[in-house]
């Protein structure tokens, strides 16, 4: 289980005994471009310092990694990882929970809207 | 000053399904715009407070007397709080909106409120009073997102399973973005405490991260990661 090359996946988890197929080394510039826009949106300078971007990216990677590990811990008790595990993890954090439920309900709405749109198009096509 | 129709604001109106603000409402707002500089110096108080508080405000958009309920208000309100604090300082808009072409779907899925006409009307009222700088900042706040493909790859490598569903990626991206927002808000607070200005430096972020850890908002790892 000790995978010497990859960083995050070598964190010893008993469940994930199979090595990940895409050896995702801890690359640096994963979220750099997006993070820069996000940092400006959240109150930083239009051109943030590169070391700040790197640090924030490291923090975000750590956060997501920890979150995913904890979710996996919870999910393993039920069998497989599901979205409910993530929602359970942020249950104490009201803004995040509300935001996630909003995102999910928006997604459902979009699906419905798309379906309705397609049905309408079909009707128009058949009418012509 | 009369804010002419921003392209972003126009797009926002189009996407929202309620009709745009009636002319009466806009006239009311225009008469209040001279007070706008007062808003920008309000520092720690948010323009937008929790949605429940809207009912108490009435036509007056400037809730300068409202305490900032950071714990319960949605992220966009507290972020605008940060934006207002920094909007007073003139910053060069150095990058262009190259997010136009990416992810219209993402844009649609991030409405500030549900299809509630009163909420959207209030949102419109506030948006119409933004300066150009504030508008660009708000735009990049709304449009920016972590890439889902990268996030999916990361999640796959962490969990080791290939079955990462799409809503899971969306949710994790949303959670991560809000976490970044909390981090930056704290960092700005730290900066104002130390009376510093300019771009945010790593020391501010580290201090903010330390404070978030004390508050318990950062998941703690049970096993120490000794070697990277």
CSV table of C-alpha atoms in Angstrom, one decimal:
chain,number,residue,atom,x,y,z
A,1,UNK,CA,0.0,0.0,0.0
A,2,UNK,CA,2.9,2.3,0.4
A,3,UNK,CA,2.9,4.1,-2.9
A,4,UNK,CA,6.2,6.0,-3.0
A,5,UNK,CA,5.4,8.3,-5.9
A,6,UNK,CA,2.0,9.8,-5.2
A,7,UNK,CA,1.6,12.1,-2.2
A,8,UNK,CA,-2.0,12.2,-1.2
A,9,UNK,CA,-3.0,8.7,-2.1
A,10,UNK,CA,-0.1,7.3,0.0
A,11,UNK,CA,-1.9,8.4,3.1
A,12,UNK,CA,-2.6,5.0,4.6
A,13,UNK,CA,-6.2,4.2,4.3
A,14,UNK,CA,-7.2,0.6,4.8
A,15,UNK,CA,-10.1,0.8,2.4
A,16,UNK,CA,-8.3,2.2,-0.6
A,17,UNK,CA,-5.9,-0.6,-0.9
A,18,UNK,CA,-5.9,-0.4,-4.7
A,19,UNK,CA,-3.5,2.2,-6.0
A,20,UNK,CA,-5.0,5.0,-8.0
A,21,UNK,CA,-4.7,4.6,-11.7
A,22,UNK,CA,-3.9,8.2,-12.5
A,23,UNK,CA,-0.9,8.8,-10.3
A,24,UNK,CA,-1.8,12.4,-9.4
A,25,UNK,CA,1.4,13.9,-8.0
A,26,UNK,CA,1.0,17.0,-6.0
A,27,UNK,CA,1.2,19.3,-8.9
A,28,UNK,CA,1.6,22.9,-8.1
A,29,UNK,CA,-0.4,24.8,-10.7
A,30,UNK,CA,-3.7,22.9,-10.5
A,31,UNK,CA,-6.0,25.6,-9.5
A,32,UNK,CA,-3.8,28.6,-10.1
A,33,UNK,CA,-5.7,30.4,-12.8
A,34,UNK,CA,-9.1,29.9,-11.2
A,35,UNK,CA,-7.8,30.8,-7.8
A,36,UNK,CA,-6.5,34.2,-9.1
A,37,UNK,CA,-9.9,35.2,-10.3
A,38,UNK,CA,-11.5,33.9,-7.1
A,39,UNK,CA,-9.1,35.8,-5.0
A,40,UNK,CA,-9.9,39.0,-6.7
A,41,UNK,CA,-13.6,38.3,-6.3
A,42,UNK,CA,-13.1,37.7,-2.6
A,43,UNK,CA,-11.2,40.9,-1.9
A,44,UNK,CA,-7.6,40.6,-2.9
A,45,UNK,CA,-5.7,42.8,-5.4
A,46,UNK,CA,-6.5,42.3,-9.1
A,47,UNK,CA,-3.1,40.8,-9.4
A,48,UNK,CA,-2.4,38.8,-6.3
A,49,UNK,CA,1.0,37.8,-5.1
A,50,UNK,CA,2.2,34.4,-6.5
A,51,UNK,CA,3.2,33.1,-3.1
A,52,UNK,CA,-0.2,33.9,-1.8
A,53,UNK,CA,-1.8,32.0,-4.6
A,54,UNK,CA,0.5,29.0,-4.0
A,55,UNK,CA,-0.3,29.0,-0.3
A,56,UNK,CA,-4.0,29.3,-0.8
A,57,UNK,CA,-3.8,26.4,-3.3
A,58,UNK,CA,-1.9,24.3,-0.8
A,59,UNK,CA,-4.5,25.1,1.9
A,60,UNK,CA,-7.4,24.2,-0.4
A,61,UNK,CA,-5.8,21.0,-1.5
A,62,UNK,CA,-5.3,20.0,2.2
A,63,UNK,CA,-8.9,21.0,3.0
A,64,UNK,CA,-10.3,19.0,0.1
A,65,UNK,CA,-8.1,16.0,0.9
A,66,UNK,CA,-9.1,16.0,4.6
A,67,UNK,CA,-12.7,16.4,3.7
A,68,UNK,CA,-12.6,13.6,1.2
A,69,UNK,CA,-10.9,11.3,3.7
A,70,UNK,CA,-13.4,12.0,6.4
A,71,UNK,CA,-16.2,11.5,3.9
A,72,UNK,CA,-14.7,8.2,2.9
A,73,UNK,CA,-14.6,7.2,6.5
A,74,UNK,CA,-18.2,7.9,6.9
A,75,UNK,CA,-19.1,6.4,3.6
A,76,UNK,CA,-17.3,3.2,4.2
A,77,UNK,CA,-19.7,2.3,7.0
A,78,UNK,CA,-22.5,2.5,4.5
A,79,UNK,CA,-20.7,0.8,1.7
A,80,UNK,CA,-19.8,3.4,-0.8
A,81,UNK,CA,-19.1,7.1,-0.9
A,82,UNK,CA,-22.0,9.2,-1.6
A,83,UNK,CA,-22.8,12.9,-1.7
A,84,UNK,CA,-24.7,12.5,1.6
A,85,UNK,CA,-21.4,12.0,3.4
A,86,UNK,CA,-20.1,15.4,2.3
A,87,UNK,CA,-23.3,17.0,3.4
A,88,UNK,CA,-23.1,15.3,6.7
A,89,UNK,CA,-19.6,16.7,7.2
A,90,UNK,CA,-20.6,20.3,6.7
A,91,UNK,CA,-23.9,20.0,8.6
A,92,UNK,CA,-22.6,22.3,11.4
A,93,UNK,CA,-21.7,25.0,8.9
A,94,UNK,CA,-24.9,26.7,7.9
A,95,UNK,CA,-23.8,28.9,5.0
A,96,UNK,CA,-22.0,26.0,3.3
A,97,UNK,CA,-24.9,23.6,3.9
A,98,UNK,CA,-27.4,26.1,2.5
A,99,UNK,CA,-25.1,26.8,-0.5
A,100,UNK,CA,-24.8,23.1,-1.3
A,101,UNK,CA,-28.5,22.5,-1.1
A,102,UNK,CA,-29.0,25.5,-3.3
A,103,UNK,CA,-26.6,24.2,-5.8
A,104,UNK,CA,-28.2,20.8,-5.9
A,105,UNK,CA,-31.7,22.2,-6.2
A,106,UNK,CA,-30.5,24.5,-9.0
A,107,UNK,CA,-29.1,21.5,-10.8
A,108,UNK,CA,-32.5,19.8,-10.6
A,109,UNK,CA,-34.3,22.8,-11.8
A,110,UNK,CA,-31.9,23.1,-14.7
A,111,UNK,CA,-32.5,19.5,-15.6
A,112,UNK,CA,-36.3,20.0,-15.5
A,113,UNK,CA,-35.9,23.1,-17.6
A,114,UNK,CA,-33.8,21.3,-20.2
A,115,UNK,CA,-36.3,18.5,-20.4
A,116,UNK,CA,-39.1,20.8,-20.9
A,117,UNK,CA,-37.1,22.6,-23.5
A,118,UNK,CA,-36.4,19.4,-25.4
A,119,UNK,CA,-40.0,18.4,-25.3
A,120,UNK,CA,-41.1,21.7,-26.7
A,121,UNK,CA,-38.6,21.5,-29.5
A,122,UNK,CA,-39.9,18.1,-30.4
A,123,UNK,CA,-43.5,19.4,-30.5
A,124,UNK,CA,-42.5,22.2,-32.7
A,125,UNK,CA,-40.7,19.8,-35.1
A,126,UNK,CA,-43.7,17.5,-35.3
A,127,UNK,CA,-46.0,20.4,-35.9
A,128,UNK,CA,-44.0,21.6,-38.8
B,1,UNK,CA,-24.5,58.6,-10.3
B,2,UNK,CA,-26.7,56.7,-12.6
B,3,UNK,CA,-25.3,53.3,-13.3
B,4,UNK,CA,-26.0,52.5,-17.0
B,5,UNK,CA,-26.9,48.9,-17.8
B,6,UNK,CA,-23.8,46.9,-17.2
B,7,UNK,CA,-23.5,43.9,-19.6
B,8,UNK,CA,-23.2,41.7,-16.6
B,9,UNK,CA,-26.2,43.2,-14.9
B,10,UNK,CA,-28.2,42.9,-18.1
B,11,UNK,CA,-27.2,39.2,-18.4
B,12,UNK,CA,-28.2,38.7,-14.8
B,13,UNK,CA,-31.6,40.2,-15.5
B,14,UNK,CA,-32.1,38.0,-18.5
B,15,UNK,CA,-31.3,34.9,-16.6
B,16,UNK,CA,-33.5,35.7,-13.7
B,17,UNK,CA,-37.0,35.0,-14.7
B,18,UNK,CA,-38.8,37.8,-13.0
B,19,UNK,CA,-39.4,41.1,-14.8
B,20,UNK,CA,-36.9,43.8,-14.2
B,21,UNK,CA,-37.4,46.5,-11.6
B,22,UNK,CA,-40.3,48.8,-12.2
B,23,UNK,CA,-39.4,52.4,-13.0
B,24,UNK,CA,-40.8,53.6,-9.7
B,25,UNK,CA,-38.4,51.5,-7.7
B,26,UNK,CA,-35.5,52.8,-9.7
B,27,UNK,CA,-36.3,56.4,-9.2
B,28,UNK,CA,-36.4,55.8,-5.5
B,29,UNK,CA,-33.0,54.4,-5.7
B,30,UNK,CA,-31.5,57.1,-7.8
B,31,UNK,CA,-32.5,59.6,-5.3
B,32,UNK,CA,-30.5,57.8,-2.7
B,33,UNK,CA,-27.3,57.4,-4.7
B,34,UNK,CA,-25.6,60.5,-3.3
B,35,UNK,CA,-25.3,58.6,-0.1
B,36,UNK,CA,-23.2,55.9,-1.7
B,37,UNK,CA,-19.8,57.1,-0.5
B,38,UNK,CA,-21.1,56.7,3.0
B,39,UNK,CA,-21.7,53.0,2.3
B,40,UNK,CA,-18.2,52.4,1.2
B,41,UNK,CA,-16.7,53.6,4.4
B,42,UNK,CA,-18.9,51.4,6.5
B,43,UNK,CA,-16.1,48.9,6.9
B,44,UNK,CA,-17.4,46.0,8.8
B,45,UNK,CA,-21.1,46.3,8.1
B,46,UNK,CA,-22.6,44.4,5.2
B,47,UNK,CA,-24.8,45.8,2.5
B,48,UNK,CA,-26.6,42.6,2.3
B,49,UNK,CA,-27.6,40.9,5.5
B,50,UNK,CA,-29.5,37.7,6.0
B,51,UNK,CA,-32.5,37.3,3.8
B,52,UNK,CA,-34.8,37.4,6.8
B,53,UNK,CA,-33.6,40.8,7.6
B,54,UNK,CA,-34.7,42.2,4.3
B,55,UNK,CA,-38.3,42.5,5.5
B,56,UNK,CA,-37.3,44.9,8.2
B,57,UNK,CA,-35.4,47.2,6.0
B,58,UNK,CA,-38.1,48.5,3.7
B,59,UNK,CA,-37.2,50.8,0.8
B,60,UNK,CA,-33.9,51.9,2.4
B,61,UNK,CA,-31.1,49.8,1.0
B,62,UNK,CA,-28.4,51.3,3.2
B,63,UNK,CA,-28.6,49.2,6.3
B,64,UNK,CA,-25.7,50.9,8.0
B,65,UNK,CA,-27.2,50.2,11.4
B,66,UNK,CA,-27.5,46.5,10.8
B,67,UNK,CA,-25.0,44.3,12.6
B,68,UNK,CA,-23.2,42.0,10.4
B,69,UNK,CA,-24.4,38.6,11.0
B,70,UNK,CA,-21.6,36.7,9.6
B,71,UNK,CA,-22.4,33.4,11.0
B,72,UNK,CA,-25.8,33.0,9.5
B,73,UNK,CA,-25.7,35.2,6.4
B,74,UNK,CA,-25.0,33.6,3.1
B,75,UNK,CA,-21.5,33.8,1.7
B,76,UNK,CA,-22.3,36.3,-1.0
B,77,UNK,CA,-23.4,38.8,1.6
B,78,UNK,CA,-20.3,38.6,3.6
B,79,UNK,CA,-18.2,38.7,0.6
B,80,UNK,CA,-19.8,41.9,-0.6
B,81,UNK,CA,-18.9,43.1,2.8
B,82,UNK,CA,-15.3,42.5,2.1
B,83,UNK,CA,-15.7,44.0,-1.4
B,84,UNK,CA,-17.2,47.2,-0.1
B,85,UNK,CA,-14.4,47.7,2.3
B,86,UNK,CA,-11.8,47.4,-0.4
B,87,UNK,CA,-13.9,49.1,-3.1
B,88,UNK,CA,-13.1,52.5,-1.8
B,89,UNK,CA,-9.4,52.2,-2.7
B,90,UNK,CA,-8.9,52.6,-6.4
B,91,UNK,CA,-7.5,49.5,-8.1
B,92,UNK,CA,-6.6,49.1,-11.7
B,93,UNK,CA,-8.8,46.6,-13.4
B,94,UNK,CA,-5.9,44.7,-14.9
B,95,UNK,CA,-7.6,41.6,-16.2
B,96,UNK,CA,-10.4,41.4,-18.7
B,97,UNK,CA,-13.5,39.3,-18.4
B,98,UNK,CA,-12.1,36.2,-20.1
B,99,UNK,CA,-14.5,34.1,-18.0
B,100,UNK,CA,-17.2,35.0,-20.5
B,101,UNK,CA,-16.8,31.9,-22.6
B,102,UNK,CA,-16.4,29.4,-19.8
B,103,UNK,CA,-19.2,27.6,-18.1
B,104,UNK,CA,-22.4,29.4,-18.7
B,105,UNK,CA,-23.9,26.5,-17.0
B,106,UNK,CA,-22.0,27.2,-13.9
B,107,UNK,CA,-23.2,30.8,-14.0
B,108,UNK,CA,-26.8,29.8,-14.3
B,109,UNK,CA,-26.5,27.5,-11.3
B,110,UNK,CA,-25.3,30.2,-9.0
B,111,UNK,CA,-28.2,32.5,-8.4
B,112,UNK,CA,-28.1,34.6,-5.3
B,113,UNK,CA,-31.7,33.8,-4.4
B,114,UNK,CA,-34.4,31.5,-5.4
B,115,UNK,CA,-37.1,32.7,-7.8
B,116,UNK,CA,-38.4,35.1,-5.2
B,117,UNK,CA,-39.3,38.4,-6.8
B,118,UNK,CA,-38.8,40.5,-3.7
B,119,UNK,CA,-35.3,39.1,-3.1
B,120,UNK,CA,-34.4,39.5,-6.6
B,121,UNK,CA,-35.7,43.1,-6.7
B,122,UNK,CA,-33.6,43.9,-3.7
B,123,UNK,CA,-30.6,42.3,-5.3
B,124,UNK,CA,-31.2,44.4,-8.4
B,125,UNK,CA,-31.5,47.5,-6.2
B,126,UNK,CA,-28.1,46.8,-4.6
B,127,UNK,CA,-26.5,45.8,-7.9
B,128,UNK,CA,-27.6,48.9,-9.6
B,129,UNK,CA,-25.7,51.0,-7.1
B,130,UNK,CA,-22.3,49.3,-7.5
B,131,UNK,CA,-19.4,51.3,-8.8
B,132,UNK,CA,-17.5,49.9,-11.7
B,133,UNK,CA,-14.8,48.5,-9.5
B,134,UNK,CA,-17.3,46.8,-7.2
B,135,UNK,CA,-19.1,45.4,-10.2
B,136,UNK,CA,-16.0,43.8,-11.7
B,137,UNK,CA,-15.2,42.3,-8.3
B,138,UNK,CA,-18.7,41.0,-7.9
B,139,UNK,CA,-18.6,39.6,-11.4
B,140,UNK,CA,-15.4,37.7,-10.8
B,141,UNK,CA,-16.8,36.5,-7.5
B,142,UNK,CA,-19.8,35.1,-9.1
B,143,UNK,CA,-18.1,33.6,-12.2
B,144,UNK,CA,-15.0,32.2,-10.6
B,145,UNK,CA,-15.0,28.5,-9.8
B,146,UNK,CA,-12.7,25.7,-9.3
B,147,UNK,CA,-12.5,23.5,-12.3
B,148,UNK,CA,-14.6,20.4,-12.0
B,149,UNK,CA,-12.3,18.2,-14.0
B,150,UNK,CA,-9.3,19.0,-11.8
B,151,UNK,CA,-11.5,18.5,-8.7
B,152,UNK,CA,-12.7,15.2,-10.0
B,153,UNK,CA,-9.2,14.1,-10.7
B,154,UNK,CA,-8.1,15.1,-7.2
B,155,UNK,CA,-11.1,13.3,-5.6
B,156,UNK,CA,-10.4,10.1,-7.6
B,157,UNK,CA,-6.8,10.2,-6.5
B,158,UNK,CA,-7.7,10.7,-2.9
B,159,UNK,CA,-10.5,8.2,-2.6
B,160,UNK,CA,-9.1,5.7,-5.0
B,161,UNK,CA,-12.5,4.9,-6.5
B,162,UNK,CA,-13.5,6.0,-10.0
B,163,UNK,CA,-17.1,6.5,-9.1
B,164,UNK,CA,-17.2,10.1,-8.3
B,165,UNK,CA,-20.5,11.4,-9.4
B,166,UNK,CA,-21.0,14.7,-11.0
B,167,UNK,CA,-23.1,16.3,-8.2
B,168,UNK,CA,-20.4,15.3,-5.8
B,169,UNK,CA,-17.8,17.2,-7.8
B,170,UNK,CA,-20.1,20.2,-7.9
B,171,UNK,CA,-20.7,20.1,-4.2
B,172,UNK,CA,-17.0,19.8,-3.3
B,173,UNK,CA,-16.2,22.7,-5.7
B,174,UNK,CA,-18.8,24.8,-4.0
B,175,UNK,CA,-17.6,23.9,-0.5
B,176,UNK,CA,-14.0,24.7,-1.4
B,177,UNK,CA,-15.0,28.0,-2.9
B,178,UNK,CA,-16.8,29.0,0.2
B,179,UNK,CA,-13.9,27.9,2.3
B,180,UNK,CA,-11.6,30.2,0.3
B,181,UNK,CA,-14.1,33.0,0.9
B,182,UNK,CA,-14.0,32.4,4.6
B,183,UNK,CA,-10.2,32.4,4.5
B,184,UNK,CA,-10.0,35.6,2.7
B,185,UNK,CA,-12.5,37.4,4.9
B,186,UNK,CA,-10.5,36.4,7.9
B,187,UNK,CA,-7.4,37.5,6.2
B,188,UNK,CA,-8.8,40.9,5.5
B,189,UNK,CA,-9.9,41.2,9.1
B,190,UNK,CA,-6.4,40.4,10.1
B,191,UNK,CA,-5.0,43.0,7.8
B,192,UNK,CA,-7.3,45.7,9.2
B,193,UNK,CA,-6.3,44.7,12.7
B,194,UNK,CA,-2.6,45.1,11.8
B,195,UNK,CA,-3.4,48.3,9.9
B,196,UNK,CA,-1.8,47.1,6.7
B,197,UNK,CA,-3.0,47.6,3.2
B,198,UNK,CA,-2.3,46.4,-0.3
B,199,UNK,CA,-2.2,42.8,-1.6
B,200,UNK,CA,-2.8,40.1,0.9
B,201,UNK,CA,0.4,38.4,2.0
B,202,UNK,CA,0.9,34.8,3.0
B,203,UNK,CA,1.3,35.8,6.7
B,204,UNK,CA,-2.2,37.1,6.7
B,205,UNK,CA,-3.5,33.9,5.2
B,206,UNK,CA,-1.6,31.8,7.7
B,207,UNK,CA,-3.0,33.8,10.6
B,208,UNK,CA,-6.5,33.5,9.1
B,209,UNK,CA,-6.0,29.8,8.7
B,210,UNK,CA,-4.8,29.5,12.3
B,211,UNK,CA,-7.9,31.3,13.5
B,212,UNK,CA,-10.2,29.2,11.4
B,213,UNK,CA,-8.6,26.1,12.9
B,214,UNK,CA,-9.3,27.4,16.4
B,215,UNK,CA,-12.9,27.9,15.4
B,216,UNK,CA,-13.1,24.4,14.2
B,217,UNK,CA,-14.0,25.2,10.6
B,218,UNK,CA,-11.1,23.3,9.2
B,219,UNK,CA,-11.3,19.5,9.4
B,220,UNK,CA,-8.4,18.2,11.4
B,221,UNK,CA,-6.4,15.3,10.3
B,222,UNK,CA,-6.2,12.5,12.8
B,223,UNK,CA,-2.8,11.3,11.5
B,224,UNK,CA,0.0,13.8,11.3
B,225,UNK,CA,1.3,14.2,7.8
B,226,UNK,CA,5.1,14.3,8.5
B,227,UNK,CA,6.6,14.0,5.1
B,228,UNK,CA,5.3,15.5,1.9
